[in-house]
Coordinates of C-alpha atoms and ligand atoms in Angstrom, one line a residue:
M1 CA 0.0 0.0 0.0
R2 CA 1.3 3.4 -1.0
K3 CA 1.2 6.1 1.6
L4 CA 1.8 9.8 1.6
L5 CA 4.7 11.1 3.5
F6 CA 4.9 13.3 6.4
P7 CA 4.6 16.9 5.1
L8 CA 7.5 18.3 7.0
L9 CA 9.7 16.5 4.5
F10 CA 8.4 18.7 1.8
L11 CA 9.0 21.8 3.8
S12 CA 12.6 20.9 4.6
G13 CA 13.3 20.2 1.0
L14 CA 14.0 16.5 1.3
P15 CA 13.4 14.3 -1.8
L16 CA 10.0 12.6 -2.0
C17 CA 10.4 9.0 -1.1
T18 CA 7.7 6.5 -1.8
G19 CA 6.9 3.1 -0.4
G20 CA 6.8 2.4 3.3
R21 CA 7.1 4.8 6.1
Y22 CA 9.8 7.4 5.9
R23 CA 12.4 6.7 8.6
R24 CA 14.3 9.9 8.6
F25 CA 14.1 11.8 11.8
V26 CA 12.3 15.1 11.5
E27 CA 12.1 17.3 14.6
W28 CA 8.7 18.7 15.5
G29 CA 7.6 21.0 18.2
A30 CA 5.8 24.0 19.3
D31 CA 5.1 25.5 15.9
L32 CA 2.4 22.9 15.2
A33 CA 0.4 22.9 18.3
P34 CA -0.3 19.3 19.5
G35 CA -3.9 18.5 20.1
S36 CA -5.4 19.1 16.8
F37 CA -4.3 15.9 15.1
C38 CA -4.5 12.5 16.8
S39 CA -6.7 14.0 19.5
S40 CA -9.2 15.1 16.9
R41 CA -9.4 11.6 15.2
Q42 CA -12.7 9.8 15.3
P43 CA -13.7 7.4 16.6
S44 CA -10.6 6.3 18.5
P45 CA -7.6 8.8 18.3
C46 CA -4.8 6.1 18.7
C47 CA -4.5 2.8 17.0
S48 CA -2.8 -0.3 18.4
G49 CA -0.4 -2.4 16.3
R50 CA 0.7 -1.2 12.9
D51 CA -2.3 0.4 11.2
D52 CA -1.5 2.1 8.0
G53 CA -5.0 3.5 7.9
C54 CA -4.7 5.2 11.2
T55 CA -4.0 8.7 9.8
V56 CA -5.0 12.3 10.1
E57 CA -4.6 14.9 7.4
I58 CA -1.9 17.5 8.0
L59 CA -0.9 20.2 5.6
E60 CA -2.3 18.3 2.6
S61 CA -0.6 15.1 3.6
L62 CA -1.1 12.5 6.3
C63 CA 0.4 11.7 9.7
Y64 CA 0.1 8.6 11.7
C65 CA -1.4 7.7 15.1
D66 CA -0.5 4.0 15.3
V67 CA 1.7 2.4 17.8
F68 CA 4.5 2.1 15.2
C69 CA 5.1 5.7 16.1
N70 CA 6.6 4.4 19.3
R71 CA 9.6 3.2 17.3
T72 CA 10.0 5.6 14.5
S73 CA 8.2 8.7 15.6
N74 CA 9.1 10.6 12.4
D75 CA 6.0 10.4 10.3
C76 CA 3.6 10.6 13.2
C77 CA 1.3 13.4 14.2
P78 CA 2.9 16.1 16.3
D79 CA 0.6 15.3 19.1
Y80 CA 1.1 11.5 19.0
G81 CA 3.3 11.6 22.1
T82 CA 0.9 13.7 24.1
T83 CA -2.3 12.1 23.0
C84 CA -1.4 8.4 22.7
Q85 CA 1.5 8.2 25.2
G86 CA 0.9 10.9 27.7
I87 CA 4.3 12.5 27.1
A88 CA 4.8 16.2 27.1
P89 CA 5.9 17.6 23.7
P90 CA 9.5 18.8 23.4
V91 CA 9.8 22.5 24.1
I92 CA 11.5 24.1 21.1
K93 CA 13.0 27.5 21.7
A94 CA 13.1 29.9 18.9
G95 CA 16.7 31.1 18.8
C96 CA 20.4 30.1 18.4
V97 CA 23.4 29.7 20.6
F98 CA 26.9 30.9 20.1
D99 CA 29.7 30.7 22.6
G100 CA 27.3 29.6 25.3
K101 CA 25.1 32.7 24.7
E102 CA 21.6 32.7 23.4
F103 CA 20.4 34.8 20.5
K104 CA 17.0 35.6 19.2
P105 CA 15.8 34.9 15.7
S106 CA 17.3 37.4 13.2
E107 CA 20.0 38.5 15.5
V108 CA 23.4 38.8 13.8
I109 CA 26.9 37.7 14.8
R110 CA 30.3 37.7 13.1
K111 CA 32.3 34.6 12.7
N112 CA 35.7 35.7 11.4
C113 CA 35.0 37.3 8.0
N114 CA 31.4 36.0 7.8
V115 CA 28.2 37.4 9.0
C116 CA 25.7 35.0 10.5
T117 CA 22.0 35.5 11.1
C118 CA 20.0 33.4 13.5
S119 CA 17.4 31.9 11.1
Q120 CA 14.7 29.2 11.1
V121 CA 16.3 26.5 9.0
Q122 CA 13.5 23.9 9.4
L123 CA 10.0 24.0 10.8
F124 CA 11.2 23.6 14.3
R125 CA 14.8 24.3 14.1
Y126 CA 16.8 27.5 14.3
D127 CA 20.5 27.8 13.4
W128 CA 23.1 30.3 12.2
V129 CA 22.9 31.0 8.5
C130 CA 26.3 32.5 7.4
S131 CA 27.7 34.2 4.4
N132 CA 30.2 31.9 2.7
N133 CA 33.3 34.1 2.2
S134 CA 36.7 32.6 2.2
C135 CA 38.6 34.3 5.1
L136 CA 42.2 35.5 5.1
I137 CA 43.0 33.9 8.5
D138 CA 41.7 30.3 8.4
F139 CA 43.6 27.7 10.4
E140 CA 41.3 24.9 9.4
R141 CA 42.1 25.5 5.8
L142 CA 45.8 25.8 6.5
N143 CA 45.8 22.6 8.5
K144 CA 44.1 20.8 5.6
S145 CA 46.7 21.9 3.2
A146 CA 49.7 20.5 5.1
Q147 CA 50.4 18.1 7.9
N148 CA 53.5 19.9 8.9
L149 CA 54.1 23.4 7.6
G150 CA 57.7 23.6 8.8
W151 CA 57.0 27.1 10.1
E152 CA 54.9 28.6 12.9
T153 CA 51.6 30.4 12.5
A154 CA 49.9 33.2 14.3
N155 CA 46.5 34.9 14.3
Y156 CA 46.9 38.6 13.7
T157 CA 44.2 41.0 14.8
R158 CA 44.7 43.2 11.7
F159 CA 44.0 40.3 9.4
W160 CA 41.4 38.5 11.4
N161 CA 37.9 39.4 10.2
K162 CA 39.0 40.1 6.7
T163 CA 37.9 38.2 3.7
F164 CA 40.6 36.7 1.5
T165 CA 39.7 39.1 -1.3
D166 CA 39.9 42.2 0.8
G167 CA 43.1 41.0 2.5
I168 CA 44.8 40.7 -0.9
K169 CA 43.4 43.9 -2.1
E170 CA 44.6 45.9 0.9
N171 CA 47.9 44.3 1.7
V172 CA 49.8 43.3 -1.3
G173 CA 50.6 45.7 -4.1
I174 CA 52.3 44.7 -7.3
A175 CA 49.4 45.2 -9.7
T176 CA 51.1 45.4 -13.1
E177 CA 53.6 43.1 -14.6
S178 CA 57.1 44.4 -14.4
K179 CA 59.1 44.8 -17.5
A180 CA 62.2 43.9 -15.5
Q181 CA 62.4 40.4 -17.1
N182 CA 63.4 42.2 -20.3
M183 CA 66.1 44.3 -18.7
S184 CA 69.6 43.2 -19.2
S185 CA 70.9 41.8 -16.0
L186 CA 74.0 43.1 -14.3
Q187 CA 77.0 40.9 -14.8
N188 CA 78.2 40.4 -11.3
K189 CA 81.5 38.7 -10.8
I190 CA 80.3 35.9 -8.4
Q191 CA 82.1 35.9 -5.2
S192 CA 82.8 32.4 -4.2
D193 CA 83.8 32.8 -0.6
L194 CA 80.5 34.2 0.7
P195 CA 79.6 33.3 4.3
S196 CA 76.8 30.8 4.9
F197 CA 74.9 33.5 6.9
F198 CA 74.7 37.1 6.1
D199 CA 72.4 39.9 7.2
C200 CA 72.8 43.5 5.9
R201 CA 71.7 44.8 9.3
E202 CA 74.8 43.4 10.8
K203 CA 77.2 44.8 8.2
W204 CA 75.6 48.2 7.7
K205 CA 73.6 48.5 11.0
S206 CA 71.5 51.7 11.1
W207 CA 72.0 52.3 7.4
I208 CA 69.5 49.6 6.8
H209 CA 66.1 51.2 7.4
P210 CA 63.6 49.6 9.7
V211 CA 60.4 47.7 8.8
R212 CA 57.4 49.8 8.3
D213 CA 53.7 49.3 8.0
Q214 CA 51.8 49.9 4.8
R215 CA 48.5 49.5 6.7
N216 CA 45.4 48.9 4.6
C217 CA 46.9 50.0 1.4
A218 CA 48.4 47.8 -1.4
S219 CA 51.6 49.8 -1.5
S220 CA 54.4 47.3 -1.1
W221 CA 55.6 48.5 -4.5
A222 CA 56.2 51.9 -3.0
F223 CA 57.6 50.8 0.4
S224 CA 60.1 48.3 -0.9
T225 CA 61.3 50.8 -3.5
V226 CA 61.9 53.7 -1.2
D227 CA 63.4 51.5 1.5
V228 CA 65.9 49.8 -0.9
A229 CA 66.7 53.3 -2.3
A230 CA 67.2 54.6 1.3
D231 CA 69.4 51.7 2.2
R232 CA 71.5 52.0 -1.0
L233 CA 71.9 55.8 -0.6
A234 CA 73.1 55.4 3.0
I235 CA 75.5 52.6 2.0
E236 CA 76.9 54.3 -1.0
S237 CA 77.2 57.7 0.7
K238 CA 78.9 55.9 3.6
G239 CA 76.3 57.3 6.0
L240 CA 76.0 60.8 4.7
L241 CA 72.5 60.4 3.3
T242 CA 70.5 58.2 5.7
N243 CA 67.1 59.7 5.5
Q244 CA 64.1 57.5 5.5
L245 CA 62.3 58.1 2.2
S246 CA 58.7 58.7 1.5
P247 CA 56.3 56.1 0.0
Q248 CA 53.6 58.7 0.1
H249 CA 55.5 60.8 -2.5
L250 CA 55.2 57.8 -4.9
L251 CA 51.6 57.1 -3.9
S252 CA 50.5 60.7 -4.5
C253 CA 52.7 61.7 -7.4
D254 CA 53.6 58.6 -9.4
K255 CA 50.1 58.1 -10.7
R256 CA 50.3 57.9 -14.4
R257 CA 50.9 54.8 -16.5
K258 CA 48.5 52.6 -14.5
Q259 CA 50.2 53.3 -11.2
R260 CA 47.2 53.1 -8.9
G261 CA 48.4 54.1 -5.4
C262 CA 46.8 52.0 -2.8
E263 CA 45.4 49.7 -5.4
G264 CA 48.8 48.6 -6.5
G265 CA 51.6 49.6 -8.8
S266 CA 54.7 48.6 -10.5
A267 CA 58.0 48.8 -8.7
E268 CA 60.0 49.3 -11.8
K269 CA 57.9 52.4 -12.7
A270 CA 58.5 53.6 -9.2
W271 CA 62.3 53.4 -9.8
W272 CA 62.0 55.4 -13.0
F273 CA 60.0 58.0 -11.2
I274 CA 62.7 58.4 -8.5
K275 CA 65.4 58.5 -11.2
R276 CA 63.5 61.4 -13.0
R277 CA 61.9 63.4 -10.2
G278 CA 63.7 62.3 -7.1
I279 CA 62.1 61.2 -3.8
M280 CA 61.4 63.2 -0.7
T281 CA 62.1 62.1 2.8
E282 CA 59.5 60.5 5.0
E283 CA 59.6 63.5 7.4
C284 CA 59.0 65.9 4.6
Y285 CA 56.1 63.9 3.0
P286 CA 54.7 61.6 5.7
Y287 CA 52.7 58.5 5.0
N288 CA 49.0 59.1 5.1
V289 CA 47.0 56.2 3.8
T290 CA 43.5 57.6 4.1
Q291 CA 44.6 60.6 2.0
S292 CA 46.1 58.5 -0.8
N293 CA 43.0 56.4 -1.0
T294 CA 40.9 59.2 -2.2
A295 CA 40.6 60.8 -5.6
A296 CA 41.1 64.2 -4.0
D297 CA 44.6 63.3 -3.0
R298 CA 46.9 65.8 -4.7
C299 CA 50.6 65.5 -5.4
L300 CA 52.4 68.0 -3.3
D301 CA 55.9 67.9 -4.7
N302 CA 56.0 71.1 -6.7
M303 CA 56.6 73.4 -3.8
D304 CA 59.9 74.5 -2.3
T305 CA 58.8 73.4 1.2
C306 CA 57.7 70.1 2.6
P307 CA 54.1 69.0 2.4
N308 CA 54.5 68.4 6.2
A309 CA 54.3 71.9 7.5
N310 CA 55.9 70.7 10.8
S311 CA 58.9 69.2 9.2
S312 CA 62.1 70.1 11.0
T313 CA 64.2 69.8 7.9
S314 CA 64.0 71.6 4.7
K315 CA 63.0 69.8 1.6
I316 CA 65.5 67.1 0.6
V317 CA 65.1 65.3 -2.7
L318 CA 67.3 62.3 -3.4
Y319 CA 67.9 60.5 -6.7
V320 CA 68.9 57.0 -8.0
T321 CA 70.2 55.8 -11.3
P322 CA 68.0 53.5 -13.4
P323 CA 67.3 50.1 -11.8
Y324 CA 69.1 47.0 -13.0
R325 CA 68.1 43.4 -12.9
V326 CA 70.2 41.0 -10.9
G327 CA 70.8 37.6 -12.5
D328 CA 68.4 35.0 -11.1
S329 CA 71.0 32.5 -9.8
E330 CA 71.3 32.3 -6.0
E331 CA 75.0 33.1 -6.2
E332 CA 74.5 36.3 -8.2
I333 CA 71.8 37.5 -5.8
K334 CA 74.0 36.8 -2.8
T335 CA 76.9 38.5 -4.3
E336 CA 74.8 41.6 -5.1
I337 CA 73.5 41.8 -1.6
Y338 CA 76.8 41.2 0.0
K339 CA 78.6 43.9 -2.1
R340 CA 75.9 46.5 -2.5
G341 CA 73.1 46.0 0.0
P342 CA 69.4 45.1 0.0
V343 CA 67.7 44.2 -3.3
Q344 CA 64.1 44.4 -4.2
A345 CA 62.2 41.2 -4.9
T346 CA 58.6 40.2 -5.7
L347 CA 56.9 37.0 -4.7
Q348 CA 53.5 35.4 -5.3
V349 CA 51.2 35.5 -2.4
S350 CA 48.6 33.3 -0.8
A351 CA 46.6 33.4 2.4
D352 CA 49.1 31.3 4.3
L353 CA 51.7 34.2 4.3
F354 CA 49.2 36.2 6.4
M355 CA 49.4 33.6 9.1
Y356 CA 53.2 33.4 9.2
R357 CA 54.8 33.9 12.6
S358 CA 58.4 32.5 12.3
G359 CA 60.5 29.9 10.7
V360 CA 61.4 29.2 7.0
Y361 CA 58.3 29.9 5.0
R362 CA 57.3 27.6 2.3
H363 CA 54.0 28.0 0.5
T364 CA 51.4 25.3 1.2
G365 CA 48.4 24.2 -0.9
A366 CA 46.4 27.5 -0.5
D367 CA 45.6 29.3 -3.7
L368 CA 48.0 31.9 -5.1
V369 CA 46.7 35.2 -6.3
Q370 CA 47.5 37.3 -9.3
S371 CA 49.1 40.3 -7.6
K372 CA 52.5 40.0 -6.0
L373 CA 54.1 41.3 -2.9
A374 CA 57.3 43.4 -3.2
V375 CA 59.9 43.0 -0.4
R376 CA 63.5 43.7 0.4
I377 CA 65.9 40.8 0.6
I378 CA 68.6 41.7 3.1
G379 CA 70.5 38.4 3.6
W380 CA 70.5 34.7 3.8
G381 CA 71.3 31.7 6.0
E382 CA 70.5 28.1 6.6
D383 CA 69.1 25.9 9.3
I384 CA 68.2 22.3 10.0
D385 CA 64.6 21.3 9.6
N386 CA 62.9 18.7 11.9
K387 CA 63.9 15.9 9.6
G388 CA 67.6 16.8 9.9
R389 CA 67.9 18.3 6.4
V390 CA 69.6 21.6 5.7
R391 CA 67.2 24.3 4.7
K392 CA 68.5 27.4 2.9
Y393 CA 66.6 30.6 3.2
W394 CA 66.5 34.3 2.3
I395 CA 65.9 36.9 5.0
C396 CA 63.3 39.4 3.7
L397 CA 61.8 42.5 5.1
N398 CA 58.1 43.0 4.6
S399 CA 56.1 46.1 5.1
W400 CA 53.3 44.8 7.4
G401 CA 54.7 46.3 10.6
T402 CA 56.9 44.8 13.2
K403 CA 54.2 42.7 14.9
W404 CA 54.0 40.5 11.9
G405 CA 56.4 37.6 11.4
E406 CA 59.9 37.8 12.8
E407 CA 59.7 41.5 13.9
G408 CA 58.5 42.4 10.4
A409 CA 60.9 40.1 8.6
F410 CA 60.4 36.6 7.2
R411 CA 62.6 33.8 6.0
I412 CA 61.7 32.0 2.9
V413 CA 63.1 28.9 1.1
R414 CA 66.2 29.9 -1.0
G415 CA 67.6 28.4 -4.2
E416 CA 64.4 27.1 -5.8
N417 CA 62.9 30.3 -7.1
H418 CA 60.1 29.6 -4.6
L419 CA 57.0 31.7 -5.6
D420 CA 59.2 33.3 -8.2
I421 CA 61.1 35.2 -5.6
E422 CA 64.4 34.9 -7.4
E423 CA 63.4 35.8 -10.9
N424 CA 62.7 39.5 -10.6
I425 CA 65.5 40.9 -8.4
L426 CA 66.2 44.6 -8.8
G427 CA 69.1 46.7 -7.6
V428 CA 69.9 50.3 -8.0
H429 CA 72.7 52.8 -7.4
A430 CA 72.4 56.1 -5.7
D431 CA 72.8 59.1 -8.0
M432 CA 75.2 60.8 -5.6
K433 CA 76.0 63.8 -7.7
R434 CA 72.5 64.8 -8.3
S435 CA 71.4 64.0 -4.7
L436 CA 74.2 66.0 -3.2
S437 CA 74.2 68.9 -5.6
T438 CA 70.6 69.8 -4.6
H439 CA 71.0 69.0 -0.9
P440 CA 70.0 71.8 1.4
S441 CA 72.7 71.1 3.9
E442 CA 75.9 72.8 2.9
S443 CA 78.1 70.6 5.0
I444 CA 76.7 67.4 3.6
R445 CA 76.9 68.8 0.1
D446 CA 80.5 69.8 0.4
E447 CA 81.6 66.7 2.1
G448 CA 79.8 64.4 -0.3
L449 CA 80.9 66.2 -3.4
I450 CA 84.5 66.4 -2.3
N451 CA 84.4 62.7 -1.8
I452 CA 83.0 62.1 -5.2
Y453 CA 85.5 64.3 -7.0
N454 CA 88.4 62.9 -5.1
Q455 CA 87.1 59.5 -5.9
K456 CA 88.5 58.4 -2.6
Q457 CA 85.6 57.0 -0.7
I458 CA 82.8 56.9 -3.1
V459 CA 83.4 55.0 -6.3
V460 CA 81.0 56.0 -9.0
I461 CA 80.1 52.6 -10.5
K462 CA 79.4 52.4 -14.2
R463 CA 75.8 51.4 -14.5
P464 CA 74.2 49.1 -17.0
R465 CA 71.9 50.4 -19.6
P466 CA 68.4 49.1 -19.5
T467 CA 67.0 47.9 -22.8
A468 CA 63.7 49.6 -22.7
R469 CA 62.2 52.6 -20.9
P470 CA 58.8 51.9 -19.4
Ligands
NAG501 C1 6.8 2.2 23.7 O1 8.1 1.8 23.8 C2 8.6 1.7 25.2 C3 10.0 1.4 25.2 O2 10.5 0.8 24.0 C4 7.7 0.8 26.0 O3 8.2 0.8 27.3 C5 6.3 1.2 25.9 O4 5.5 0.3 26.5 C6 5.8 1.3 24.4 N1 4.5 1.9 24.4 C7 3.5 1.3 23.7 C8 2.2 2.0 23.7 O5 3.7 0.3 23.0
NAG502 C1 31.0 27.8 0.3 O1 32.0 28.0 -0.7 C2 32.8 26.9 -1.0 C3 33.9 27.3 -2.0 O2 33.8 28.6 -2.4 C4 31.9 25.8 -1.6 O3 32.7 24.6 -1.9 C5 30.8 25.5 -0.6 O4 29.9 24.5 -1.2 C6 30.0 26.7 -0.2 N1 29.1 26.4 0.8 C7 27.9 26.8 0.9 C8 27.1 26.4 2.0 O5 27.4 27.6 0.0
NAG503 C1 45.7 23.2 13.4 O1 46.8 22.4 13.7 C2 47.5 22.8 14.9 C3 48.7 21.9 15.1 O2 48.6 20.7 14.4 C4 46.5 22.7 16.1 O3 47.2 23.2 17.2 C5 45.3 23.6 15.8 O4 44.4 23.5 16.8 C6 44.7 23.2 14.5 N1 43.6 24.2 14.2 C7 42.5 23.9 13.6 C8 41.5 25.0 13.5 O5 42.2 22.8 13.3
NAG504 C1 42.0 35.6 16.3 O1 42.1 36.8 17.0 C2 40.9 37.5 17.2 C3 41.1 38.7 18.0 O2 42.1 39.4 17.5 C4 39.9 36.6 18.0 O3 38.7 37.2 18.1 C5 39.8 35.3 17.2 O4 39.0 34.4 17.9 C6 41.1 34.6 17.0 N1 40.9 33.5 16.1 C7 41.5 32.3 16.3 C8 41.2 31.2 15.4 O5 42.3 32.1 17.2
NAG505 C1 35.6 42.6 13.2 O1 35.1 43.6 12.4 C2 34.2 44.5 13.0 C3 33.6 45.5 12.0 O2 34.1 45.2 10.7 C4 34.8 45.2 14.1 O3 33.9 46.0 14.8 C5 35.3 44.2 15.1 O4 36.0 44.8 16.2 C6 36.3 43.2 14.4 N1 36.6 42.2 15.4 C7 37.9 41.8 15.6 C8 38.1 40.8 16.6 O5 38.8 42.4 15.0
NAG506 C1 59.7 41.2 -23.2 O1 60.1 41.1 -24.5 C2 59.3 40.3 -25.3 C3 60.0 40.2 -26.7 O2 60.7 41.3 -27.0 C4 57.9 40.7 -25.3 O3 57.1 39.8 -26.1 C5 57.4 40.7 -23.9 O4 56.0 41.2 -23.9 C6 58.2 41.6 -23.0 N1 57.8 41.5 -21.7 C7 57.4 42.5 -21.0 C8 57.0 42.2 -19.6 O5 57.5 43.6 -21.4
NAG507 C1 51.9 70.8 13.6 O1 52.2 71.0 15.0 C2 51.1 71.7 15.6 C3 51.6 72.0 17.0 O2 52.5 71.0 17.5 C4 49.9 70.8 15.6 O3 48.8 71.4 16.3 C5 49.5 70.5 14.2 O4 48.4 69.6 14.2 C6 50.7 69.9 13.4 N1 50.3 69.8 12.1 C7 50.6 68.7 11.4 C8 50.1 68.7 9.9 O5 51.1 67.7 11.8

């Protein structure tokens, strides 16, 4: 005998199943008031044994009042328990629970980057219904992608809460493909006796500028550029020109040719900008993210004074020569860093980097995104992993503040072009003559220029010609 199914099954979207009584458990409760089904049945409300005819109509279907309900109870009338067994119906509360706290229907909470609303999901059941964004910080996903990462993770407040899409949009920064691959690379005579560990910060100390924070702005292209420029200017001037330089100058003024400020840019174009127009100091043109995010943001480098009215120094503008590409072999990169200081590199990014705390980073399964992160490489080293193998790494400085990673730095696998980090290495020389001849400090100008013309301390290095101008 064919029978109709309990109507709640339709309501909860389950497939119609014919033949026999449906065994799937469906919760029922206060919404359908007991008392109006089995109790209204004539002549006898409850039937003994299995009696497939012992039914009552309910929402255009049928429910049962036979003793079979004692076993299955899923296709029975809501009031079977109360009418035929004398049991009180379950009390169903309308609401949801989170972290031990109760919430009313339509109340909203946040779970990481998702918004959840307490909703009725079945006739008698309430639960959280959440948006389905992929979050930037997601340890579950990270755990799935690797048994043993080989590096330590952390949960950062600044990244928590963010969707993956927003996180990439706000914190990365190389938006346009660099033409650097087509530049001729500098022929570095490879130095064979390089140490197994090297850190520019030990050799050049305060001439290597500290890690900064690009905040919610995809400006790694600007930060890595001005910081490498500042490091190189300090090294080549032997400490005469040590100013921290201004990424804001690039964000506000280097806006043509698809340079998009906080939405990303090209490091190579930034280098050409500094070569042509020079770069102001951080003190003179301080970082101001909110400003550079708006269309109203004006370039303020045409005046004789600093955009920062409170600047204690007069306007200093420093220059570099055209950037050059460093060959992509590990030895060439090491030689370059060892001889001349930090280089600029770009790498592919995925969500796992945002969870990096310490150790030698190696990318795990998580998806890579199109845009790249630009960083400074300032050294290298090696350590032993937990399987006893030697692990070579680069030491890089990021621009996500000093709370991220190893005080703002990270170490990444070396010698495998991991995430393309070794294939787009740029170096640059200070343009000492131009930087000094326009310098507002007479003593610095004199000392520097005397050094250049005596060719005693500062050697003007013949620079390579790039093949194409951007
Ligand atoms: C229902 O089942 C319980 C336990 O299985 C049993 O004790 C009870 O007598 C049954 N009631 C009826 C009406 O058969
Ligand atoms: C959420 O998104 C993931 C991948 O984007 C998808 O596999 C999954 O089915 C989605 N879940 C829901 C409930 O929509
Ligand atoms: C991920 O794995 C680590 C270590 O294996 C563990 O401590 C952590 O609780 C896991 N996190 C999640 C969300 O599974
Ligand atoms: C991450 O940190 C935030 C606070 O910054 C906290 O609310 C959240 O529960 C943390 N998440 C995990 C998975 O530890
Ligand atoms: C999550 O984001 C909301 C608003 O976007 C904010 O009010 C809240 O403080 C954030 N929570 C954490 C733990 O960062
Ligand atoms: C590099 O040069 C090749 C051939 O000259 C050209 O096809 C390619 O688009 C160039 N790449 C870039 C990034 O400009
Ligand atoms: C400059 O300094 C004055 C006094 O210290 C202060 O009120 C003002 O806000 C500062 N202006 C800027 C742009 O920092």
